[in-house]
Tab-separated table of C-alpha atoms and ligand atoms in Angstrom:
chain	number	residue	atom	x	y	z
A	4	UNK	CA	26.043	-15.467	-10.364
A	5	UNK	CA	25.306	-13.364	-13.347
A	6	UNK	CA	26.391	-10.168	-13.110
A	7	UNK	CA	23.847	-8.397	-15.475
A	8	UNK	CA	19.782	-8.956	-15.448
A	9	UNK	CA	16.566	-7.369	-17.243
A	10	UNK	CA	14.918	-4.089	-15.728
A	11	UNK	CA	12.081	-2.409	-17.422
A	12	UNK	CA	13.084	1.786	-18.504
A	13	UNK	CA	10.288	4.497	-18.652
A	14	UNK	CA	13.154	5.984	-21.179
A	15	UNK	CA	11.857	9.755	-20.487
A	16	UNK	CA	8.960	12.068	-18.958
A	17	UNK	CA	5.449	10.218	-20.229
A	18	UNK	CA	7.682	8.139	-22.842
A	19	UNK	CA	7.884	4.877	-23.766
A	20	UNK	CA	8.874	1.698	-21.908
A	21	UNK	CA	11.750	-0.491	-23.100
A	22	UNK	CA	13.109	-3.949	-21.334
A	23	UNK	CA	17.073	-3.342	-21.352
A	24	UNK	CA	19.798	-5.230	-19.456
A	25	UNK	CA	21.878	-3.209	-16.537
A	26	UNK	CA	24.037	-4.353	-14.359
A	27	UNK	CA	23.092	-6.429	-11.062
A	28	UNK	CA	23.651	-3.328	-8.057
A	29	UNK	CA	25.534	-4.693	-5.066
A	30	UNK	CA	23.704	-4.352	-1.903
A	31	UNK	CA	25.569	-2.651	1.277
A	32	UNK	CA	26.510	-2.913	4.753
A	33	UNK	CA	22.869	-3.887	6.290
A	34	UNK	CA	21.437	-4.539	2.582
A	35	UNK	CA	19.938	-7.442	1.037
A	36	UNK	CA	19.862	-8.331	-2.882
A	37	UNK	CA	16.146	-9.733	-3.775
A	38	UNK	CA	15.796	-11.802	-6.903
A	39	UNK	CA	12.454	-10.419	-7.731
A	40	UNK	CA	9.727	-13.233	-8.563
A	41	UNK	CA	6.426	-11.124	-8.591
A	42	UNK	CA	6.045	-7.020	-8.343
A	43	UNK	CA	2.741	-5.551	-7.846
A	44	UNK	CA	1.328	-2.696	-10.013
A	45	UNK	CA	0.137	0.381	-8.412
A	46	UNK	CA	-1.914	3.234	-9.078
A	47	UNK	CA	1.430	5.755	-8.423
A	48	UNK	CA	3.424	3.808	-11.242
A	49	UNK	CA	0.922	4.915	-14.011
A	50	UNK	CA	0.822	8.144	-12.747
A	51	UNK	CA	4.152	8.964	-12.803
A	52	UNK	CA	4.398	8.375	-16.118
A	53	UNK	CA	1.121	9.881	-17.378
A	54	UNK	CA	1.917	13.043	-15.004
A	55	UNK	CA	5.494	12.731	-15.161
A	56	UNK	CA	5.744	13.150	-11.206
A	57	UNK	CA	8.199	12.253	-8.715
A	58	UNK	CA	11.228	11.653	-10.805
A	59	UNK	CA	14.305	13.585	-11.690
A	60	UNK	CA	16.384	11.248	-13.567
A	61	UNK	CA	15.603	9.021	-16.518
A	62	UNK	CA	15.621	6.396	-17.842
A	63	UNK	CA	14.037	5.253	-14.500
A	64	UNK	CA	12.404	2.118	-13.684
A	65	UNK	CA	8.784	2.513	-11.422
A	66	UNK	CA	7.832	-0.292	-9.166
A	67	UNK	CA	7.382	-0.323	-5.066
A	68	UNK	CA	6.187	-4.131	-4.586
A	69	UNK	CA	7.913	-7.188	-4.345
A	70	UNK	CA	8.651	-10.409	-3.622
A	71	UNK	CA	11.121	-12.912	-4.078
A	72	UNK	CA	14.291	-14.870	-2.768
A	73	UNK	CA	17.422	-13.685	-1.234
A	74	UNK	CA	20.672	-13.497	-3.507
A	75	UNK	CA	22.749	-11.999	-1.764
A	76	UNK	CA	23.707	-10.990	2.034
A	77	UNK	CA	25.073	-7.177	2.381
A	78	UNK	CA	27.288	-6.904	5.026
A	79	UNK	CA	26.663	-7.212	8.855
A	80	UNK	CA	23.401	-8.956	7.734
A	81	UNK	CA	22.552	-11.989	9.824
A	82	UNK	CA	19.092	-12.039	10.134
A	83	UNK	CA	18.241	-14.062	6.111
A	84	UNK	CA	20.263	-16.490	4.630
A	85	UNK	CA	20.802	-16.846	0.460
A	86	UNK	CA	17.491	-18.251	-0.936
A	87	UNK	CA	15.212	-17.053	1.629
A	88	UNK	CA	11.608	-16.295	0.438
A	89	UNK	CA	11.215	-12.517	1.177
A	90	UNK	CA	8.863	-9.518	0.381
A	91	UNK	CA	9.281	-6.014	0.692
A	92	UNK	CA	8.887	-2.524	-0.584
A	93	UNK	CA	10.532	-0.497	-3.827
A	94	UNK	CA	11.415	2.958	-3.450
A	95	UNK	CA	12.448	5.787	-5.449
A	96	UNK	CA	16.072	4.639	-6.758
A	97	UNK	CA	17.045	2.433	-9.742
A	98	UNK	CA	18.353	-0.128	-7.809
A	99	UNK	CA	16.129	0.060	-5.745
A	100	UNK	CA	12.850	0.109	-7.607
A	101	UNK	CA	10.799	-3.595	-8.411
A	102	UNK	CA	10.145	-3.613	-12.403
A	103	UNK	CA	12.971	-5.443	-12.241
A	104	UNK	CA	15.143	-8.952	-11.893
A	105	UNK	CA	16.889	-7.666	-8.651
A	106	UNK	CA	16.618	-4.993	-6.518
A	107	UNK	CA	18.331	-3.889	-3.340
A	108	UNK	CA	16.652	-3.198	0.066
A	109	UNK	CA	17.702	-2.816	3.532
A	110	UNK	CA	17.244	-5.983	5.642
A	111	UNK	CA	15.241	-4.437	8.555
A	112	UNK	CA	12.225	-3.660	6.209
A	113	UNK	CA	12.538	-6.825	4.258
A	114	UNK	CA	9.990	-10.058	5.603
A	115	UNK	CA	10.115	-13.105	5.246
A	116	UNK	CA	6.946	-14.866	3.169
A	117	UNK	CA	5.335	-17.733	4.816
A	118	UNK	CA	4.563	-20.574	3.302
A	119	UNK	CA	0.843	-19.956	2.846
A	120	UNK	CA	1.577	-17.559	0.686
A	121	UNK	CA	2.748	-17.547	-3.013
A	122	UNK	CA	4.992	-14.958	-4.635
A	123	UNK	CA	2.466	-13.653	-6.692
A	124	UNK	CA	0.188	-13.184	-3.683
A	125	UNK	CA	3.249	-11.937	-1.551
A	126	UNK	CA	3.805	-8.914	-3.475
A	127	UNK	CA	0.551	-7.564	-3.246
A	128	UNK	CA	1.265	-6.521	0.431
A	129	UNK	CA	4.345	-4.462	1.215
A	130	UNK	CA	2.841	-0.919	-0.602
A	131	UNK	CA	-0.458	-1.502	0.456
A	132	UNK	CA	0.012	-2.268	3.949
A	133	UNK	CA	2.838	0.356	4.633
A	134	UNK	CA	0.150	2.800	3.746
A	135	UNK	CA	-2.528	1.695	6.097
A	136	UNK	CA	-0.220	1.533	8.709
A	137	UNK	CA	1.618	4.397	8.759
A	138	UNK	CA	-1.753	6.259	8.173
A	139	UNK	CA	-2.870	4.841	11.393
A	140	UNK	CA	0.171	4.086	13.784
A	141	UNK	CA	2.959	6.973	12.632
A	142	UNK	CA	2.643	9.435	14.918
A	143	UNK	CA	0.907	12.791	14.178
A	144	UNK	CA	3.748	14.312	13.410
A	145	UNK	CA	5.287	11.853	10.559
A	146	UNK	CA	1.422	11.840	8.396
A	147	UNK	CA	-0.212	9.320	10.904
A	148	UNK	CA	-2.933	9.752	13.385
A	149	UNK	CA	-1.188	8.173	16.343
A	150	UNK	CA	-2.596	4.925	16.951
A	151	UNK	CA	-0.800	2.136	19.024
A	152	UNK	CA	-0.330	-0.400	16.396
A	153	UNK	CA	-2.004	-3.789	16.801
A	154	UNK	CA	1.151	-5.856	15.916
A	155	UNK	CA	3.324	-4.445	19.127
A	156	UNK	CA	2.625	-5.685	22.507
A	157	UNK	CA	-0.385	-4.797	24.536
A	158	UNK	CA	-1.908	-3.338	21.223
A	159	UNK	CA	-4.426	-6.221	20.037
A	160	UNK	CA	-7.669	-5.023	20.643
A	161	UNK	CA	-6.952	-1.467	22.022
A	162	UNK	CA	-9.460	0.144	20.019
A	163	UNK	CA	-12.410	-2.287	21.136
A	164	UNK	CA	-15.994	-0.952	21.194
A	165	UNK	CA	-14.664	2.033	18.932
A	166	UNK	CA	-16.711	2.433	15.867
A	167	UNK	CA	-14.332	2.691	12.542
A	168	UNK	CA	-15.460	4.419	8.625
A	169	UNK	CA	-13.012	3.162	5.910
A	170	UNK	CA	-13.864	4.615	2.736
A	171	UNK	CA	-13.370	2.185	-0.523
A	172	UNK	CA	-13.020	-0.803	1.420
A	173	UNK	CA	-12.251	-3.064	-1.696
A	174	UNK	CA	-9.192	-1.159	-2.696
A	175	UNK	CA	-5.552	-2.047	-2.313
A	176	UNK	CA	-5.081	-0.047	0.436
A	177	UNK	CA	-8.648	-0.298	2.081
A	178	UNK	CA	-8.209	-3.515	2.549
A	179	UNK	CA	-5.142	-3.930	5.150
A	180	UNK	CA	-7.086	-0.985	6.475
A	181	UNK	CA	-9.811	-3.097	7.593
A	182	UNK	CA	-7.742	-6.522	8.703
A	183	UNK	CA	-5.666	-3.765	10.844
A	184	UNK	CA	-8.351	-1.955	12.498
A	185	UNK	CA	-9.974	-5.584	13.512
A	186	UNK	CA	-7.000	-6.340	14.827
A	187	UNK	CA	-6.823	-3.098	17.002
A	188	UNK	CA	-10.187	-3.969	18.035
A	189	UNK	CA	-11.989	-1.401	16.465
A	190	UNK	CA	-16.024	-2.278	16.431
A	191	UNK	CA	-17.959	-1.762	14.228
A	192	UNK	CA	-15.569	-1.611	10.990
A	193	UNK	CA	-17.771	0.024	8.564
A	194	UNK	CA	-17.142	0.381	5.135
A	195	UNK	CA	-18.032	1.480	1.389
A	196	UNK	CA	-17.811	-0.532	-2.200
A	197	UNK	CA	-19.807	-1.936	-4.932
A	198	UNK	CA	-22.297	-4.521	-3.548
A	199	UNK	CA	-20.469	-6.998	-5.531
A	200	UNK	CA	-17.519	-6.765	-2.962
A	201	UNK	CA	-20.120	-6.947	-0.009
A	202	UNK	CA	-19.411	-11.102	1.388
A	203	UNK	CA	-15.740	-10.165	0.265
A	204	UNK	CA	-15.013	-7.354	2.727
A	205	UNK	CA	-17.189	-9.252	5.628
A	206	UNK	CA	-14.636	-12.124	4.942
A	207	UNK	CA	-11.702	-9.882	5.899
A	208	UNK	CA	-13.112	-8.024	8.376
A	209	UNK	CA	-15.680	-5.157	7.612
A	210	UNK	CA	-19.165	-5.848	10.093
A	211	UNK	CA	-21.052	-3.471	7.466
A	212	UNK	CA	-20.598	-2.835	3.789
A	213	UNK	CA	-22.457	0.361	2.788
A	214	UNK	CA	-22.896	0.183	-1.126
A	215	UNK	CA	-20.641	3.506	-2.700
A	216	UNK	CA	-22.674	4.278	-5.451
A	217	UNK	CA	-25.415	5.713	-2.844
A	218	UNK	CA	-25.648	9.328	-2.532
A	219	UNK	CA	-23.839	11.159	0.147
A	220	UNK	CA	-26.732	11.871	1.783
A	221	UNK	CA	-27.860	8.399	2.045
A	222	UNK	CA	-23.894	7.030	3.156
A	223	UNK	CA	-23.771	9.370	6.090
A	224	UNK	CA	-27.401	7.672	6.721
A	225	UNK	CA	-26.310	4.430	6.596
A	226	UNK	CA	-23.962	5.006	8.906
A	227	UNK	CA	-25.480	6.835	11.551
A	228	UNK	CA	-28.092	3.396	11.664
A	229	UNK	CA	-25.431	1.204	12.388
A	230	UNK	CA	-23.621	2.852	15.523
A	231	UNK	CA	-24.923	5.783	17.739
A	232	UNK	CA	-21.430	6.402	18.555
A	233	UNK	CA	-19.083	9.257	17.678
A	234	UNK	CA	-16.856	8.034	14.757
A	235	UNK	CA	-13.358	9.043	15.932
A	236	UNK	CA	-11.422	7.128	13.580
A	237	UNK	CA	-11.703	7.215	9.474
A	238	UNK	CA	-9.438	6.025	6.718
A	239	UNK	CA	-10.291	7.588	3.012
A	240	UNK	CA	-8.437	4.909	1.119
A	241	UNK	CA	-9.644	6.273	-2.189
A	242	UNK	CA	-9.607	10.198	-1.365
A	243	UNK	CA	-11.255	11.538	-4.261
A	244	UNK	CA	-12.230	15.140	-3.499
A	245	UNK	CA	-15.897	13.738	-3.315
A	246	UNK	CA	-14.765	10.886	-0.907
A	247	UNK	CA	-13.040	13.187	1.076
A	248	UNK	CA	-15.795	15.615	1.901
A	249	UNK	CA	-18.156	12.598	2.484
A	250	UNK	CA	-15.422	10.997	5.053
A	251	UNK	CA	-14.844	14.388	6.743
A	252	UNK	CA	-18.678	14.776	7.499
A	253	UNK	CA	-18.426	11.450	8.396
A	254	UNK	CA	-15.944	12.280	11.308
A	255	UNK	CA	-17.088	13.469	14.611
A	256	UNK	CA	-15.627	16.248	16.718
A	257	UNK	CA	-12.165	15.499	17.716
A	258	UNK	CA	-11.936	12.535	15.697
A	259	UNK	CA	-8.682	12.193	13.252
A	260	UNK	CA	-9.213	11.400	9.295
A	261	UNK	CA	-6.212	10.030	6.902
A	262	UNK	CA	-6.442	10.636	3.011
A	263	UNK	CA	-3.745	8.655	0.463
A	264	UNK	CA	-3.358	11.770	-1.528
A	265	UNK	CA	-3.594	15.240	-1.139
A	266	UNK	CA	-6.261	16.799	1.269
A	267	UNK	CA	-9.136	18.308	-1.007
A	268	UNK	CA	-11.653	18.516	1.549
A	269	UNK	CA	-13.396	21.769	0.923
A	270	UNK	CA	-12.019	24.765	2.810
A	271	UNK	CA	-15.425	25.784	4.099
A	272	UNK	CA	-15.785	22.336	5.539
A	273	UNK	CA	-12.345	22.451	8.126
A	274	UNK	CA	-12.635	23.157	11.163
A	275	UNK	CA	-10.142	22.923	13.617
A	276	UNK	CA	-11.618	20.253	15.932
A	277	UNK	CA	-10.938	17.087	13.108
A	278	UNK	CA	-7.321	16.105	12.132
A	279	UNK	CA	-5.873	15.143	8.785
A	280	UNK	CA	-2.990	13.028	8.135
A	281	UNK	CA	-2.032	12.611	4.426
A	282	UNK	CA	-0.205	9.474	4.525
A	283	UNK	CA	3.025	8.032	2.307
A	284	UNK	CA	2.295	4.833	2.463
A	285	UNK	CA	6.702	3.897	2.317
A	286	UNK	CA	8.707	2.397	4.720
A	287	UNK	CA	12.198	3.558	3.428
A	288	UNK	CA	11.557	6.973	4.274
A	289	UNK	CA	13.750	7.460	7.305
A	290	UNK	CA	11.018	9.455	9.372
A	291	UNK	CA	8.838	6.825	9.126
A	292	UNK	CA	11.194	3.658	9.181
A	293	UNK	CA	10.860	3.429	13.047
A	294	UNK	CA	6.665	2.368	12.502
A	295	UNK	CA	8.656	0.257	9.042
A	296	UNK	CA	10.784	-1.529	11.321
A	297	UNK	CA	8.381	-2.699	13.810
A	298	UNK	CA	5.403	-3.785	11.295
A	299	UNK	CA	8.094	-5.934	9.667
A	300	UNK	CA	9.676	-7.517	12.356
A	301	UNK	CA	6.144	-8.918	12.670
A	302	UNK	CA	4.608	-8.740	9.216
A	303	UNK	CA	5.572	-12.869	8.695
A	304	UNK	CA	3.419	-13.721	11.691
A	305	UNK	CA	0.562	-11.937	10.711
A	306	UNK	CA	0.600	-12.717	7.305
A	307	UNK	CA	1.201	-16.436	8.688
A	308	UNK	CA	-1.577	-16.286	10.857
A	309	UNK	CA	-4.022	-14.534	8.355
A	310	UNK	CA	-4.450	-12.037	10.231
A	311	UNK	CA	-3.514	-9.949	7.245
A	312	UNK	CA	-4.178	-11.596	4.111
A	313	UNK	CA	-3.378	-10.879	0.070
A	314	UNK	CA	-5.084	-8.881	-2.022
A	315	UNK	CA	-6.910	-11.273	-4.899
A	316	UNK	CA	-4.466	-11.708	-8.094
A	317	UNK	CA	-4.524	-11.248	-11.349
A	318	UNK	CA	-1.227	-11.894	-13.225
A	319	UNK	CA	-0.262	-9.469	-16.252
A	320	UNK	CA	1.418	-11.996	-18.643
A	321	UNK	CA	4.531	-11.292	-20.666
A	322	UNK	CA	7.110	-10.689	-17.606
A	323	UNK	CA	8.589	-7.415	-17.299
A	324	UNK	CA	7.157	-6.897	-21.096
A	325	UNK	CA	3.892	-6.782	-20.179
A	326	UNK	CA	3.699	-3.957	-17.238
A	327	UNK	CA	3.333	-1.278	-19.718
A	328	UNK	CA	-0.316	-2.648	-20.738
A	329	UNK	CA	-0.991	-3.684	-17.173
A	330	UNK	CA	-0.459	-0.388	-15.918
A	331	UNK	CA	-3.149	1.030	-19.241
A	332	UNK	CA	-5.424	-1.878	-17.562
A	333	UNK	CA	-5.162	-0.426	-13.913
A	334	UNK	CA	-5.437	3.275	-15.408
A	335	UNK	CA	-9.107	1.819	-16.391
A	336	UNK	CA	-9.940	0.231	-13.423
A	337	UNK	CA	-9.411	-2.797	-10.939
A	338	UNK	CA	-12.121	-4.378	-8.213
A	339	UNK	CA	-10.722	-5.969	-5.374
A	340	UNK	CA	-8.213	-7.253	-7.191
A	341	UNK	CA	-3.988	-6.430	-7.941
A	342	UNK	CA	-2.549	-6.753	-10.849
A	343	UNK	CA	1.003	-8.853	-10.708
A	344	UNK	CA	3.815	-9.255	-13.112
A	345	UNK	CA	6.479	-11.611	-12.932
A	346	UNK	CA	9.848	-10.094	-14.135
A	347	UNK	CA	11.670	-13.725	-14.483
A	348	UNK	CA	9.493	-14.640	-16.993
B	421	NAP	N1	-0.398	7.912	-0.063
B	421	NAP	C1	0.127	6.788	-0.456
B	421	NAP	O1	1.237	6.444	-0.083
B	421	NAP	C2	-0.648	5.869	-1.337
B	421	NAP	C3	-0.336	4.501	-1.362
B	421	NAP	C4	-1.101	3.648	-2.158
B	421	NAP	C5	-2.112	4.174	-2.931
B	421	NAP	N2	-2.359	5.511	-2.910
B	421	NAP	C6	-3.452	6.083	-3.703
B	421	NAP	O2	-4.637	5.539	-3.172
B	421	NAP	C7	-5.585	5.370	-4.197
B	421	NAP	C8	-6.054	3.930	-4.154
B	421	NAP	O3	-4.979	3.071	-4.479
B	421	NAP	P1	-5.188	1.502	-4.445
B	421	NAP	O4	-4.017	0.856	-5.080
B	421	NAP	O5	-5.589	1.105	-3.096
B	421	NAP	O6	-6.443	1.421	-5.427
B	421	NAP	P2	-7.123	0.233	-6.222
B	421	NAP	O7	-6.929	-1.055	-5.535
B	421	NAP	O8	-6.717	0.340	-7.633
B	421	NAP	O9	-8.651	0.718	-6.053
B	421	NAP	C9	-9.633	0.035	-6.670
B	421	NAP	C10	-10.887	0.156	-5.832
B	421	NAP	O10	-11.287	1.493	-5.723
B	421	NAP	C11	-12.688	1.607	-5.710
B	421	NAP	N3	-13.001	2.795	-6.524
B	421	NAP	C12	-12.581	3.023	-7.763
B	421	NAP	N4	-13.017	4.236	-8.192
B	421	NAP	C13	-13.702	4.786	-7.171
B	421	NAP	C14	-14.411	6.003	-7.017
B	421	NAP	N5	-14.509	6.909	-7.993
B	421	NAP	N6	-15.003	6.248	-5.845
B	421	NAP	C15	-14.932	5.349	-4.871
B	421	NAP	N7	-14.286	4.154	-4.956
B	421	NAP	C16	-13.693	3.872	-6.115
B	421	NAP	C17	-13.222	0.303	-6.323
B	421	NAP	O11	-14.169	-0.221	-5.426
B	421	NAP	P3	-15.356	-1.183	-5.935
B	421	NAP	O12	-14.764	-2.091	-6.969
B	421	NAP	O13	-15.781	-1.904	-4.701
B	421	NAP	O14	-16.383	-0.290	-6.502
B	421	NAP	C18	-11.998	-0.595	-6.440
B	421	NAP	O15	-12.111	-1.817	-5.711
B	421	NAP	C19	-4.892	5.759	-5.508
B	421	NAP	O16	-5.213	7.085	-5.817
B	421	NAP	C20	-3.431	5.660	-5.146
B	421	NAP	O17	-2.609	6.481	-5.947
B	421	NAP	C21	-1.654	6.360	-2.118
């Protein structure tokens, strides 16, 4: 095996991107090596360089989605063999980060990718799935709301009869959201997006699409026709301060809300009867690896099943080459869709 492979540098705080070779990291006791075949593009990626958050060190590479084969076996590891198809999360380390050939992960939050699924397709999951999980099932505590997850025993269909509001259904993360909450039985799974992504979200799960670019006013409307029932449960996958205020109103007394970024819902607005959990949508992180752990050890079957299924594809051409303009193309926009690089090419 070689012993060196291509990564893709942000060389320094909102700099430029350069494809450079660096040596092929070793994984450890309980580690896997993944030869990377697709990695997702995500809104963080773009923002840490435009922002320059999160990192300390450069030249870093960015990238939290993958999905490949197994090269190597870390010690102790007995649950893949070599050339496995896999996919899993990136996190915040160089060899551990996804704009690249290989990357390192440990083996109990690594999956392996059915058949029905292609690479490309594959790596569209692990980021945006991690974060509608542990928004839902972490306990309050570690960012989640406390849910019994749907994928553990005795948790299908726990929810049933309970009336769900996920904001920006058609997103990355909106739309695990809604395949997870059907799964925990939640009824009715009501949702915003453009109109275009109406037939789209009913596919995967939503029982009403209420069209986003309606006023407030007319949202909270909208959804007070569809269920007399409290709405206890609410997911702002988008969590704009607009979106946030709008979800919060949204929520009834007692009910618990999770935003993706940090909570802007005006102060005047709290009060002390709703809950907010601002998820971090990453399974590495230790305090949430127990919630990690489980989801993957059943993330193949559920994925096999359908029960969660890809986000649509677009591939960004050009390999490892071509993130830098993908990520200038998600700064602008996506719909329902996730853009994919492939960093073999
Ligand atoms: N906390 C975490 O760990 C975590 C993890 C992942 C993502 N995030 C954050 O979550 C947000 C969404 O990420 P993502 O990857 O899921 O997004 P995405 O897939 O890029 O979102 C695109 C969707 O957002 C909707 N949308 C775009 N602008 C909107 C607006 N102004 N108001 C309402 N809806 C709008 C569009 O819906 P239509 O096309 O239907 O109109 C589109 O389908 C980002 O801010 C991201 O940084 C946080």
């Amino acid at each position: 095996m070689a012993t060196k492979a291509k990564a893709l540098y942000l060389l320094e705080p909102k700099g430029q991107f350069e494809v450079r070779e660096k040596e092929i990291p070793q994984p450890g006791p309980g580690e896997v090596l993944v030869q990377i075949h697709a990695t997702a593009l995500n809104p963080v990626d773009w923002k840490i360089h435009t922002y320059a958050l999160f990192i300390e060190n450069y030249p870093t590479i960015l990238g939290l989605d993958s999905s490949g084969v197994i090269a190597k076996l870390g010690e102790g590891v007995t649950t893949f063999a070599v050339g496995d198809r896999v996919l899993h999360q990136g996190f915040f380390d160089n060899s551990k980060f996804t704009f690249q050939q290989y990357a390192i992960v440990p083996a109990e939050i690594v999956a392996k990718l059915p058949d029905n699924l292609s690479f490309d397709e594959g790596s569209t999951i692990p980021l945006a799935v991690g974060t509608a999980a542990l928004g839902l099932y972490n306990n309050k505590t570690n960012r989640g709301i406390g849910l019994f997850p749907p994928w553990e025993e005795g948790g299908r269909n726990k929810y049933a009869g309970q009336p769900i509001f996920v904001y920006g259904g058609s997103s990355a993360v909106g739309q695990p959201t809604i395949q997870l909450a059907k799964l925990s039985g939640f009824s009715p799974i009501i949702t915003t997006a453009s109109k275009h992504n109406e037939a789209f979200l009913k596919s995967i799960g939503a029982t009403h699409v209420i069209d986003r670019t309606l006023p407030a006013a007319a949202i909270k409307s909208a959804v007070r026709a569809i269920t007399p029932e409290p709405i206890k449960v609410a997911y702002d996958a988008i969590s704009l301060q607009d979106t946030q205020n709008l979800t919060y109103d949204i929520l009834a007394s007692g009910g618990s809300l999770v935003v993706v970024l940090d909570v802007a819902v005006d102060k005047e607005r709290i009060t002390e009867d709703k809950f907010i959990a601002r998820a971090y949508g990453n399974v590495h992180f230790l305090d949430q690896r127990k919630v990690g752990v489980s989801l993957y050890s059943k993330l193949t079957e559920l994925l096999a099943a359908g029960d969660v299924k890809p986000n649509n594809v677009e591939v960004v051409p050009n390999g490892l080459a071509g993130i830098p303009d993908g990520l200038e193309k998600l700064k602008k926009g996506v719909s329902a869709s996730k853009l994919v690089a492939r960093p073999q090419e």
